[in-house]
């Protein structure tokens, strides 16, 4: 994966371009650029596939096209074989070259053949026309801004804010063309809201379990296709535990990383699972008092997020990926997306089936600017490529075809996933109820102390040029009784928290943070080496 940056047009300025590309330095290990008349292109490349020869920007053999590419295409071996049979001759073993060769052969239809997590730009060097693509779920980012005589494209908002111009986003599942003197003309090539439409509902539990198991196992298999050490962000919950189980089975070199306060449930479950599997386990122990304003400010700078709750999750995520970088791990699996697909949120079960489906689709469509943005920015800020197996498009489509009563049954969320892997999941994981990372880690309420400052910090980095910070949609939805239309209207009418709401929130957070202090004053001191017992 990489950070990519392009300035296209007669007014492209090499000095400005260098500064913008420099902003993306944490996303990779080496800087690679190409300067031509009216075209400045560069990457900050994280060397994962064909590390020595996959140099970017990649230029086609006939020198007509130039590619800047961020991400991974997991079916590049199959595409390479197909293109070789069609007469293409390859110069490297990289998926980068495969992507450009596939575009040369199939043109815009290339998007129907790619399986992966990617964003890329192909430029016709003679004309400066640029073809822009972003993956269906928006796992990988791509933004643009215009100044007179120049179109700028970048992997992160922070690379573009120095221009002082409004920033636009290439939406997930969109592609299209752009010229230096106009806005990108983009259209969808995947309609997330229509995935699975016209295909039969999978209502039989046995069939559904077999299909879920096959789809997730295959998704994990292709994401474990690397000769590098693979990390797993392990919360000790269902999703990350499944990722670790497969990594331990399918890859010879993996490590689990967990963050939390010493006595948190996360650490107890994660430690037990890693020990049972014989997997190396790195624990980032943090106490609430370890999170300070500087940490919150840095999380906002890194993440560019626009909802308060996501920023709090970013504060907790940053130490995980910092530790992974210290370990030299460049590829990691996460469990993100499972809750959205398989009914891991209470709101899905508090309304009827039709309303539940609408909520489900809303969550999926907005993952790109919430969970997936957090994962991309906090991982790539430390040169770590995070892969999200639960969001493979085939698995998303399957989830669209499962009725809600297979996702929640007998009061247990993600029931079908638990059933699909019942024979390999330890009971203490399979029966563990959902506990969101930021809460169960014991760090959420500490970060919430600084919540009233989030919007001001966000503006200080210029991120409002894309969009400002707004209220947490989940909390708005809850107050609206899980009525999606009412929540959307309420969010538009009053996008940010009021001073009074911030004050109430601050009082609650201050009270929570004071409790451990009082407990320490009245309780005997525990020995540092004492382990918290495993819950349940």
Short mmCIF file of C-alpha atoms in Angstrom, two decimals:
data_model
loop_
_atom_site.label_atom_id
_atom_site.label_comp_id
_atom_site.label_asym_id
_atom_site.label_seq_id
_atom_site.Cartn_x
_atom_site.Cartn_y
_atom_site.Cartn_z
CA UNK A 1 0.00 0.00 0.00
CA UNK A 2 1.02 3.57 -0.51
CA UNK A 3 0.24 7.20 -0.25
CA UNK A 4 -0.31 8.66 -3.71
CA UNK A 5 -0.15 12.27 -4.87
CA UNK A 6 -0.65 13.81 -8.31
CA UNK A 7 -0.80 17.37 -9.64
CA UNK A 8 -2.08 17.48 -13.22
CA UNK A 9 -2.22 20.58 -15.40
CA UNK A 10 -0.11 23.45 -16.77
CA UNK A 11 0.08 25.14 -13.36
CA UNK A 12 1.43 22.11 -11.48
CA UNK A 13 4.09 23.44 -9.12
CA UNK A 14 6.98 21.09 -8.17
CA UNK A 15 7.63 22.83 -4.84
CA UNK A 16 3.98 22.60 -3.72
CA UNK A 17 3.80 19.03 -4.97
CA UNK A 18 6.86 18.00 -2.94
CA UNK A 19 5.40 19.46 0.23
CA UNK A 20 2.06 17.72 -0.30
CA UNK A 21 3.69 14.37 -1.02
CA UNK A 22 5.87 14.84 2.05
CA UNK A 23 2.71 15.02 4.16
CA UNK A 24 2.04 11.40 3.17
CA UNK A 25 5.49 10.17 4.21
CA UNK A 26 4.26 7.93 7.07
CA UNK A 27 2.23 5.80 4.62
CA UNK A 28 5.30 4.16 3.12
CA UNK A 29 9.01 3.50 3.23
CA UNK A 30 10.33 5.01 -0.01
CA UNK A 31 9.44 8.11 -2.02
CA UNK A 32 9.12 7.58 -5.78
CA UNK A 33 8.22 10.41 -8.18
CA UNK A 34 7.96 11.29 -11.83
CA UNK A 35 8.01 14.90 -13.07
CA UNK A 36 6.79 15.72 -16.58
CA UNK A 37 5.38 18.81 -18.23
CA UNK A 38 1.94 19.27 -16.73
CA UNK A 39 2.16 16.06 -14.68
CA UNK A 40 3.71 15.57 -11.27
CA UNK A 41 3.09 12.13 -9.80
CA UNK A 42 4.47 10.36 -6.78
CA UNK A 43 4.01 7.68 -4.17
CA UNK A 44 5.20 7.02 -0.70
CA UNK A 45 5.40 3.24 -1.18
CA UNK A 46 5.03 0.59 1.48
CA UNK A 47 6.89 -2.36 0.03
CA UNK A 48 4.71 -5.46 0.38
CA UNK A 49 4.32 -7.23 -3.02
CA UNK A 50 7.46 -7.60 -5.21
CA UNK A 51 9.22 -5.17 -2.93
CA UNK A 52 12.17 -4.36 -5.18
CA UNK A 53 10.58 -4.07 -8.62
CA UNK A 54 7.10 -2.62 -7.99
CA UNK A 55 8.43 0.92 -8.38
CA UNK A 56 5.87 3.68 -8.85
CA UNK A 57 4.62 5.65 -10.65
CA UNK A 58 4.35 2.67 -13.00
CA UNK A 59 4.45 3.42 -16.74
CA UNK A 60 3.03 1.08 -19.38
CA UNK A 61 5.38 -0.61 -21.84
CA UNK A 62 4.19 1.66 -24.67
CA UNK A 63 4.61 4.68 -22.33
CA UNK A 64 1.05 5.86 -22.95
CA UNK A 65 -0.24 5.38 -19.41
CA UNK A 66 1.06 6.18 -15.92
CA UNK A 67 -0.33 4.57 -12.76
CA UNK A 68 -0.27 5.69 -9.13
CA UNK A 69 -1.79 2.92 -7.03
CA UNK A 70 -2.64 2.47 -3.36
CA UNK A 71 -3.84 -0.83 -1.96
CA UNK A 72 -3.82 -4.51 -2.78
CA UNK A 73 -5.64 -6.52 -5.45
CA UNK A 74 -5.92 -9.98 -3.98
CA UNK A 75 -6.73 -11.81 -7.23
CA UNK A 76 -3.68 -10.48 -9.07
CA UNK A 77 -2.29 -14.01 -9.60
CA UNK A 78 -5.43 -15.06 -11.48
CA UNK A 79 -5.52 -11.83 -13.49
CA UNK A 80 -1.83 -12.22 -14.38
CA UNK A 81 -2.46 -15.73 -15.72
CA UNK A 82 -5.41 -14.53 -17.78
CA UNK A 83 -3.51 -11.56 -19.22
CA UNK A 84 -0.45 -13.70 -19.96
CA UNK A 85 -2.63 -16.08 -21.94
CA UNK A 86 -3.90 -13.05 -23.86
CA UNK A 87 -0.34 -12.11 -24.82
CA UNK A 88 0.75 -9.62 -22.17
CA UNK A 89 4.38 -9.85 -21.03
CA UNK A 90 5.11 -8.83 -17.46
CA UNK A 91 8.25 -7.16 -16.10
CA UNK A 92 7.60 -7.77 -12.41
CA UNK A 93 5.63 -9.96 -10.02
CA UNK A 94 3.70 -7.00 -8.60
CA UNK A 95 -0.04 -6.43 -8.45
CA UNK A 96 0.74 -2.83 -9.46
CA UNK A 97 1.74 -3.94 -12.95
CA UNK A 98 -1.25 -6.27 -13.16
CA UNK A 99 -3.66 -3.40 -12.41
CA UNK A 100 -2.30 -1.26 -15.24
CA UNK A 101 -2.14 -4.19 -17.67
CA UNK A 102 -5.75 -5.06 -16.81
CA UNK A 103 -6.78 -1.45 -17.46
CA UNK A 104 -4.95 -1.45 -20.80
CA UNK A 105 -6.77 -4.60 -21.87
CA UNK A 106 -10.27 -4.11 -20.45
CA UNK A 107 -10.46 -0.34 -20.10
CA UNK A 108 -13.07 0.89 -17.65
CA UNK A 109 -14.45 -2.64 -17.34
CA UNK A 110 -11.35 -3.42 -15.25
CA UNK A 111 -13.36 -2.49 -12.15
CA UNK A 112 -15.55 -5.56 -12.62
CA UNK A 113 -12.49 -7.82 -12.35
CA UNK A 114 -10.63 -6.48 -9.33
CA UNK A 115 -10.98 -8.10 -5.91
CA UNK A 116 -9.31 -6.05 -3.25
CA UNK A 117 -8.91 -2.84 -1.30
CA UNK A 118 -7.59 -0.10 -3.56
CA UNK A 119 -7.66 3.41 -4.94
CA UNK A 120 -5.71 4.39 -8.03
CA UNK A 121 -5.22 6.96 -10.77
CA UNK A 122 -4.27 6.16 -14.38
CA UNK A 123 -3.08 9.18 -16.39
CA UNK A 124 -2.88 9.38 -20.17
CA UNK A 125 0.47 11.12 -20.38
CA UNK A 126 -0.08 12.86 -23.76
CA UNK A 127 -3.38 14.49 -22.75
CA UNK A 128 -3.29 14.66 -18.95
CA UNK A 129 -6.68 12.94 -18.71
CA UNK A 130 -6.92 10.93 -15.49
CA UNK A 131 -9.00 7.85 -14.71
CA UNK A 132 -9.90 7.61 -11.00
CA UNK A 133 -11.05 4.47 -9.15
CA UNK A 134 -11.96 3.61 -5.56
CA UNK A 135 -12.84 0.17 -4.22
CA UNK A 136 -16.50 -0.76 -3.58
CA UNK A 137 -16.50 -0.30 0.21
CA UNK A 138 -14.08 2.63 0.32
CA UNK A 139 -11.41 0.79 2.30
CA UNK A 140 -8.76 2.89 0.57
CA UNK A 141 -9.18 6.67 0.25
CA UNK A 142 -8.85 9.13 -2.63
CA UNK A 143 -9.45 12.90 -2.50
CA UNK A 144 -9.15 15.77 -4.94
CA UNK A 145 -8.94 19.57 -5.01
CA UNK A 146 -8.67 22.14 -7.78
CA UNK A 147 -6.60 25.27 -8.09
CA UNK A 148 -6.41 27.41 -11.27
CA UNK A 149 -4.90 25.27 -14.02
CA UNK A 150 -4.33 22.20 -11.84
CA UNK A 151 -6.12 19.15 -10.48
CA UNK A 152 -4.61 17.66 -7.33
CA UNK A 153 -5.28 14.08 -6.17
CA UNK A 154 -4.13 12.55 -2.89
CA UNK A 155 -4.64 9.67 -0.47
CA UNK A 156 -5.37 11.94 2.49
CA UNK A 157 -7.09 15.24 3.15
CA UNK A 158 -4.06 16.57 5.01
CA UNK A 159 -2.05 16.60 1.77
CA UNK A 160 -4.57 18.95 0.12
CA UNK A 161 -5.56 21.40 2.86
CA UNK A 162 -2.47 23.56 2.32
CA UNK A 163 -4.04 24.58 -1.02
CA UNK A 164 -6.87 26.34 0.83
CA UNK A 165 -9.40 25.04 -1.71
CA UNK A 166 -12.48 22.88 -1.07
CA UNK A 167 -11.64 19.18 -0.94
CA UNK A 168 -13.75 16.54 -2.68
CA UNK A 169 -13.85 12.79 -2.23
CA UNK A 170 -14.01 9.99 -4.76
CA UNK A 171 -16.94 7.99 -3.35
CA UNK A 172 -16.63 4.25 -2.72
CA UNK A 173 -17.42 2.09 -5.74
CA UNK A 174 -17.05 5.02 -8.15
CA UNK A 175 -14.83 5.58 -11.16
CA UNK A 176 -14.52 8.09 -13.96
CA UNK A 177 -12.38 10.64 -15.76
CA UNK A 178 -11.02 14.05 -14.86
CA UNK A 179 -9.22 16.82 -16.72
CA UNK A 180 -6.98 19.49 -15.27
CA UNK A 181 -9.59 22.18 -15.93
CA UNK A 182 -12.71 20.46 -14.59
CA UNK A 183 -14.21 18.47 -11.75
CA UNK A 184 -13.98 14.68 -11.91
CA UNK A 185 -16.95 13.10 -13.69
CA UNK A 186 -17.57 10.04 -11.54
CA UNK A 187 -20.22 7.33 -11.62
CA UNK A 188 -20.86 4.17 -9.58
CA UNK A 189 -19.72 0.78 -10.82
CA UNK A 190 -21.07 -1.02 -7.74
CA UNK A 191 -24.35 -0.15 -6.04
CA UNK A 192 -23.90 -1.28 -2.46
CA UNK A 193 -27.57 -0.78 -1.77
CA UNK A 194 -28.53 -3.21 -4.53
CA UNK A 195 -26.04 -5.97 -3.75
CA UNK A 196 -27.80 -9.32 -3.68
CA UNK A 197 -30.96 -7.89 -5.25
CA UNK A 198 -32.71 -10.47 -7.38
CA UNK A 199 -30.94 -13.35 -5.69
CA UNK A 200 -32.83 -15.64 -3.29
CA UNK A 201 -32.78 -15.04 0.45
CA UNK A 202 -30.70 -17.65 2.30
CA UNK A 203 -33.10 -18.57 5.08
CA UNK A 204 -31.94 -22.09 5.91
CA UNK A 205 -29.50 -21.94 8.87
CA UNK A 206 -27.41 -24.90 7.69
CA UNK A 207 -26.98 -23.48 4.19
CA UNK A 208 -26.29 -20.00 5.54
CA UNK A 209 -23.64 -21.29 7.96
CA UNK A 210 -21.85 -23.18 5.18
CA UNK A 211 -21.89 -20.15 2.89
CA UNK A 212 -20.68 -17.75 5.60
CA UNK A 213 -17.87 -20.11 6.56
CA UNK A 214 -16.74 -20.59 2.96
CA UNK A 215 -16.86 -16.87 2.11
CA UNK A 216 -15.04 -15.67 5.23
CA UNK A 217 -12.42 -18.42 5.06
CA UNK A 218 -11.67 -17.54 1.44
CA UNK A 219 -11.52 -13.83 2.26
CA UNK A 220 -9.01 -14.51 5.01
CA UNK A 221 -7.02 -16.87 2.81
CA UNK A 222 -6.36 -14.29 0.09
CA UNK A 223 -5.47 -11.64 2.67
CA UNK A 224 -2.90 -13.97 4.24
CA UNK A 225 -1.10 -14.41 0.91
CA UNK A 226 2.18 -12.73 1.86
CA UNK A 227 5.66 -13.79 2.90
CA UNK A 228 5.70 -11.06 5.56
CA UNK A 229 4.75 -11.43 9.21
CA UNK A 230 1.01 -10.91 9.63
CA UNK A 231 -0.37 -9.09 12.64
CA UNK A 232 -3.90 -9.42 14.00
CA UNK A 233 -5.58 -6.66 15.99
CA UNK A 234 -7.05 -8.87 18.70
CA UNK A 235 -9.80 -7.63 21.01
CA UNK A 236 -10.66 -11.09 22.26
CA UNK A 237 -14.10 -10.74 20.66
CA UNK A 238 -15.64 -12.95 18.01
CA UNK A 239 -14.42 -11.22 14.85
CA UNK A 240 -10.78 -10.63 15.69
CA UNK A 241 -10.60 -14.11 17.24
CA UNK A 242 -11.74 -15.65 13.95
CA UNK A 243 -9.07 -13.65 12.14
CA UNK A 244 -6.41 -14.94 14.55
CA UNK A 245 -7.63 -18.53 14.32
CA UNK A 246 -7.24 -18.47 10.55
CA UNK A 247 -3.93 -16.61 10.63
CA UNK A 248 -2.50 -19.17 13.03
CA UNK A 249 -3.67 -22.00 10.77
CA UNK A 250 -2.84 -20.55 7.34
CA UNK A 251 0.27 -18.45 7.90
CA UNK A 252 3.56 -19.57 9.44
CA UNK A 253 4.37 -16.22 11.08
CA UNK A 254 1.73 -14.19 12.89
CA UNK A 255 1.44 -12.05 15.99
CA UNK A 256 -1.55 -10.70 17.92
CA UNK A 257 -1.69 -7.18 19.36
CA UNK A 258 -4.18 -6.01 22.00
CA UNK A 259 -4.69 -2.69 23.76
CA UNK A 260 -6.43 -2.03 27.07
CA UNK A 261 -6.13 -1.24 30.73
CA UNK A 262 -4.52 -4.07 32.71
CA UNK A 263 -7.80 -5.27 34.25
CA UNK A 264 -9.97 -4.92 31.11
CA UNK A 265 -12.00 -7.89 29.80
CA UNK A 266 -10.30 -7.51 26.42
CA UNK A 267 -6.90 -8.40 27.76
CA UNK A 268 -8.11 -11.41 29.71
CA UNK A 269 -9.89 -12.96 26.72
CA UNK A 270 -7.14 -12.05 24.25
CA UNK A 271 -4.37 -13.42 26.45
CA UNK A 272 -6.18 -16.71 26.89
CA UNK A 273 -6.86 -17.16 23.16
CA UNK A 274 -3.32 -16.27 22.08
CA UNK A 275 -1.91 -18.68 24.67
CA UNK A 276 -4.26 -21.48 23.59
CA UNK A 277 -3.24 -20.99 19.95
CA UNK A 278 0.46 -20.66 20.74
CA UNK A 279 0.60 -17.29 18.98
CA UNK A 280 2.99 -14.52 20.00
CA UNK A 281 0.99 -11.81 21.76
CA UNK A 282 1.92 -8.18 22.25
CA UNK A 283 -0.11 -6.28 24.83
CA UNK A 284 -0.23 -2.49 24.89
CA UNK A 285 -1.22 -1.75 28.48
CA UNK A 286 -2.58 1.74 28.96
CA UNK A 287 -4.21 3.32 31.94
CA UNK A 288 -6.78 6.06 31.44
CA UNK A 289 -4.43 8.67 32.86
CA UNK A 290 -1.95 7.82 30.06
CA UNK A 291 -4.26 9.46 27.51
CA UNK A 292 -3.61 13.20 27.42
CA UNK A 293 -4.65 16.13 25.27
CA UNK A 294 -1.57 15.70 23.07
CA UNK A 295 -2.67 12.13 22.29
CA UNK A 296 -6.17 13.29 21.35
CA UNK A 297 -4.78 16.06 19.16
CA UNK A 298 -2.47 13.61 17.39
CA UNK A 299 -5.31 11.13 16.83
CA UNK A 300 -7.39 13.88 15.20
CA UNK A 301 -4.44 15.00 13.06
CA UNK A 302 -3.87 11.45 11.89
CA UNK A 303 -7.47 10.31 11.42
CA UNK A 304 -9.21 13.33 9.80
CA UNK A 305 -12.47 11.88 11.19
CA UNK A 306 -15.71 13.79 11.33
CA UNK A 307 -17.72 12.15 14.13
CA UNK A 308 -16.85 12.40 17.80
CA UNK A 309 -17.18 8.68 18.55
CA UNK A 310 -14.87 7.73 15.70
CA UNK A 311 -12.25 10.15 16.99
CA UNK A 312 -12.42 8.48 20.40
CA UNK A 313 -11.90 5.10 18.74
CA UNK A 314 -8.93 6.54 16.85
CA UNK A 315 -7.33 7.60 20.14
CA UNK A 316 -7.48 3.95 21.23
CA UNK A 317 -6.30 2.63 17.84
CA UNK A 318 -3.15 4.72 17.50
CA UNK A 319 -1.15 2.83 20.19
CA UNK A 320 -1.91 -0.51 18.49
CA UNK A 321 -0.42 0.47 15.16
CA UNK A 322 2.48 2.28 16.80
CA UNK A 323 3.39 -0.99 18.51
CA UNK A 324 3.04 -2.93 15.25
CA UNK A 325 5.50 -0.57 13.57
CA UNK A 326 7.92 -1.05 16.47
CA UNK A 327 7.64 -4.80 15.88
CA UNK A 328 8.38 -4.37 12.18
CA UNK A 329 4.95 -5.72 11.15
CA UNK A 330 3.66 -4.26 7.87
CA UNK A 331 0.53 -6.36 7.21
CA UNK A 332 -2.31 -6.73 9.72
CA UNK A 333 -5.85 -8.14 9.80
CA UNK A 334 -8.74 -6.45 11.61
CA UNK A 335 -12.30 -7.54 12.39
CA UNK A 336 -13.95 -4.32 11.20
CA UNK A 337 -17.23 -4.60 9.31
CA UNK A 338 -18.60 -7.73 10.96
CA UNK A 339 -20.93 -5.83 13.28
CA UNK A 340 -22.42 -3.95 10.36
CA UNK A 341 -22.88 -7.08 8.24
CA UNK A 342 -24.09 -9.56 10.82
CA UNK A 343 -26.23 -7.59 13.26
CA UNK A 344 -23.77 -6.64 15.94
CA UNK A 345 -25.59 -3.44 16.91
CA UNK A 346 -28.70 -3.29 19.13
CA UNK A 347 -30.49 -0.91 16.73
CA UNK A 348 -30.88 -3.72 14.17
CA UNK A 349 -32.99 -5.69 16.63
CA UNK A 350 -35.16 -2.88 18.02
CA UNK A 351 -37.08 -2.22 14.81
CA UNK A 352 -38.91 -4.28 12.20
CA UNK A 353 -37.19 -6.16 9.35
CA UNK A 354 -37.65 -3.45 6.73
CA UNK A 355 -36.39 -0.66 9.00
CA UNK A 356 -33.55 -2.92 10.10
CA UNK A 357 -32.47 -3.41 6.48
CA UNK A 358 -32.47 0.34 5.88
CA UNK A 359 -30.29 0.87 8.96
CA UNK A 360 -28.01 -1.93 7.80
CA UNK A 361 -27.58 -0.33 4.37
CA UNK A 362 -26.96 3.09 5.91
CA UNK A 363 -24.17 1.69 8.09
CA UNK A 364 -22.53 -0.11 5.16
CA UNK A 365 -22.66 2.98 2.95
CA UNK A 366 -21.06 5.15 5.64
CA UNK A 367 -18.27 2.80 6.70
CA UNK A 368 -15.87 4.63 4.38
CA UNK A 369 -15.94 7.78 6.50
CA UNK A 370 -16.20 6.12 9.91
CA UNK A 371 -14.64 2.76 10.78
CA UNK A 372 -12.71 2.32 7.54
CA UNK A 373 -11.29 5.83 7.63
CA UNK A 374 -10.13 5.25 11.20
CA UNK A 375 -8.48 1.97 10.23
CA UNK A 376 -6.76 3.39 7.14
CA UNK A 377 -5.38 6.53 8.77
CA UNK A 378 -4.30 5.07 12.10
CA UNK A 379 -2.60 2.09 10.44
CA UNK A 380 -0.94 3.91 7.54
CA UNK A 381 0.26 6.66 9.87
CA UNK A 382 2.73 4.02 11.07
CA UNK A 383 3.40 2.28 7.75
CA UNK A 384 1.09 -0.65 8.46
CA UNK A 385 -1.25 -2.11 5.83
CA UNK A 386 -4.56 -3.07 7.47
CA UNK A 387 -6.70 -5.61 5.63
CA UNK A 388 -10.40 -6.05 6.41
CA UNK A 389 -11.53 -9.61 5.56
CA UNK A 390 -15.12 -9.13 6.72
CA UNK A 391 -15.61 -6.56 3.95
CA UNK A 392 -14.74 -8.72 0.99
CA UNK A 393 -17.44 -7.88 -1.57
CA UNK A 394 -18.60 -11.51 -1.84
CA UNK A 395 -19.15 -11.67 1.92
CA UNK A 396 -20.98 -8.33 1.92
CA UNK A 397 -23.29 -9.57 -0.83
CA UNK A 398 -23.97 -12.77 1.10
CA UNK A 399 -24.81 -10.78 4.24
CA UNK A 400 -27.34 -8.80 2.19
CA UNK A 401 -29.18 -12.06 1.50
CA UNK A 402 -29.42 -13.23 5.11
CA UNK A 403 -32.59 -12.43 7.07
CA UNK A 404 -32.25 -10.61 10.36
CA UNK A 405 -33.38 -13.67 12.34
CA UNK A 406 -30.17 -15.46 11.32
CA UNK A 407 -28.09 -12.53 12.57
CA UNK A 408 -29.84 -12.29 15.92
CA UNK A 409 -31.29 -15.38 17.55
CA UNK A 410 -32.03 -16.23 21.17
CA UNK A 411 -30.72 -12.80 22.15
CA UNK A 412 -27.28 -13.46 20.62
CA UNK A 413 -25.92 -11.10 17.98
CA UNK A 414 -23.97 -12.44 14.97
CA UNK A 415 -25.61 -15.80 15.61
CA UNK A 416 -24.92 -17.18 12.13
CA UNK A 417 -21.20 -16.40 12.35
CA UNK A 418 -20.98 -18.16 15.70
CA UNK A 419 -22.77 -21.17 14.25
CA UNK A 420 -20.63 -21.23 11.12
CA UNK A 421 -17.44 -21.62 13.17
CA UNK A 422 -18.84 -23.39 16.24
CA UNK A 423 -16.47 -26.34 15.86
CA UNK A 424 -13.29 -24.22 15.88
CA UNK A 425 -14.19 -21.36 18.24
CA UNK A 426 -13.46 -21.88 21.93
CA UNK A 427 -16.65 -21.66 23.99
CA UNK A 428 -15.33 -18.71 25.97
CA UNK A 429 -15.06 -16.72 22.71
CA UNK A 430 -18.18 -18.06 21.00
CA UNK A 431 -20.36 -17.23 24.00
CA UNK A 432 -18.77 -13.88 24.76
CA UNK A 433 -21.23 -11.01 24.24
CA UNK A 434 -20.24 -8.09 22.03
CA UNK A 435 -18.20 -5.43 23.80
CA UNK A 436 -17.04 -2.52 21.62
CA UNK A 437 -13.27 -2.00 21.55
CA UNK A 438 -13.22 1.49 22.96
CA UNK A 439 -15.46 0.58 25.90
CA UNK A 440 -14.08 -2.81 26.86
CA UNK A 441 -10.50 -1.60 26.59
CA UNK A 442 -11.28 0.73 29.53
CA UNK A 443 -10.03 3.84 27.72
CA UNK A 444 -13.16 5.29 26.11
CA UNK A 445 -14.27 7.57 28.93
CA UNK A 446 -10.83 9.05 29.39
CA UNK A 447 -10.73 10.21 25.76
CA UNK A 448 -14.26 11.59 26.18
CA UNK A 449 -12.93 14.13 28.67
CA UNK A 450 -11.51 16.06 25.72
CA UNK A 451 -14.61 15.80 23.53
CA UNK A 452 -15.55 19.52 23.69
CA UNK A 453 -12.22 20.32 22.01
CA UNK A 454 -12.58 17.94 19.06
CA UNK A 455 -14.23 20.32 16.60
CA UNK A 456 -11.73 23.13 17.23
CA UNK A 457 -8.78 20.78 16.86
CA UNK A 458 -10.28 19.36 13.66
CA UNK A 459 -10.64 22.87 12.16
CA UNK A 460 -7.09 23.75 13.16
CA UNK A 461 -5.81 21.15 10.69
CA UNK A 462 -7.99 22.49 7.88
CA UNK A 463 -10.07 19.34 7.61
CA UNK A 464 -13.30 21.36 7.47
CA UNK A 465 -12.38 21.99 3.81
CA UNK A 466 -13.84 18.52 3.24
CA UNK A 467 -16.47 18.53 5.99
CA UNK A 468 -16.76 19.62 9.63
CA UNK A 469 -17.05 17.44 12.70
CA UNK A 470 -20.64 16.48 13.43
CA UNK A 471 -22.69 14.71 16.07
CA UNK A 472 -22.39 10.95 16.49
CA UNK A 473 -25.07 9.57 14.22
CA UNK A 474 -25.65 6.54 16.43
CA UNK A 475 -26.59 8.75 19.38
CA UNK A 476 -28.91 10.84 17.19
CA UNK A 477 -30.49 7.64 15.92
CA UNK A 478 -31.02 6.37 19.44
CA UNK A 479 -32.75 9.58 20.49
CA UNK A 480 -34.97 9.28 17.42
CA UNK A 481 -36.08 5.79 18.36
CA UNK A 482 -34.01 4.25 15.53
CA UNK A 483 -36.11 6.09 12.96
CA UNK A 484 -33.60 6.62 10.15
CA UNK A 485 -35.49 9.43 8.40
CA UNK A 486 -35.99 11.34 11.63
CA UNK A 487 -32.32 10.89 12.57
CA UNK A 488 -31.09 12.15 9.19
CA UNK A 489 -33.33 15.21 9.49
CA UNK A 490 -32.19 15.86 13.07
CA UNK A 491 -28.55 15.58 12.03
CA UNK A 492 -29.05 18.16 9.30
CA UNK A 493 -30.97 20.51 11.55
CA UNK A 494 -28.39 20.53 14.36
CA UNK A 495 -25.17 18.91 13.13
CA UNK A 496 -22.97 19.63 16.15
CA UNK A 497 -23.38 19.29 19.90
CA UNK A 498 -24.58 22.27 21.88
CA UNK A 499 -22.58 23.81 24.71
CA UNK A 500 -25.04 22.34 27.22
CA UNK A 501 -24.69 18.86 25.74
CA UNK A 502 -20.92 19.14 25.89
CA UNK A 503 -21.15 20.25 29.51
CA UNK A 504 -23.31 17.26 30.44
CA UNK A 505 -20.93 14.95 28.63
CA UNK A 506 -17.95 16.46 30.39
CA UNK A 507 -19.55 16.05 33.81
CA UNK A 508 -20.27 12.39 33.09
CA UNK A 509 -16.76 11.74 31.87
CA UNK A 510 -15.21 13.58 34.82
CA UNK A 511 -17.29 11.55 37.26
CA UNK A 512 -16.22 8.29 35.58
CA UNK A 513 -12.55 9.28 35.65
CA UNK A 514 -12.75 10.28 39.31
CA UNK A 515 -14.09 6.87 40.38
CA UNK A 516 -10.80 4.92 39.97
CA UNK A 517 -8.97 7.58 41.97
CA UNK A 518 -11.41 7.24 44.85
CA UNK A 519 -11.25 3.46 44.61
CA UNK A 520 -7.46 3.53 44.90
CA UNK A 521 -7.68 5.74 47.96
CA UNK A 522 -9.96 3.36 49.84
CA UNK A 523 -8.78 -0.05 48.48
CA UNK A 524 -5.62 -2.02 49.22
CA UNK A 525 -2.99 -1.75 46.48
CA UNK A 526 -2.77 -4.72 44.08
CA UNK A 527 0.55 -6.14 43.12
CA UNK A 528 1.62 -5.04 39.65
CA UNK A 529 1.99 -8.62 38.45
CA UNK A 530 -1.53 -9.69 39.43
CA UNK A 531 -3.63 -10.87 36.50
CA UNK A 532 -7.28 -9.99 36.09
CA UNK A 533 -9.46 -13.11 36.10
CA UNK A 534 -11.12 -14.16 32.85
CA UNK A 535 -14.73 -12.92 32.87
CA UNK A 536 -17.50 -15.48 32.58
#
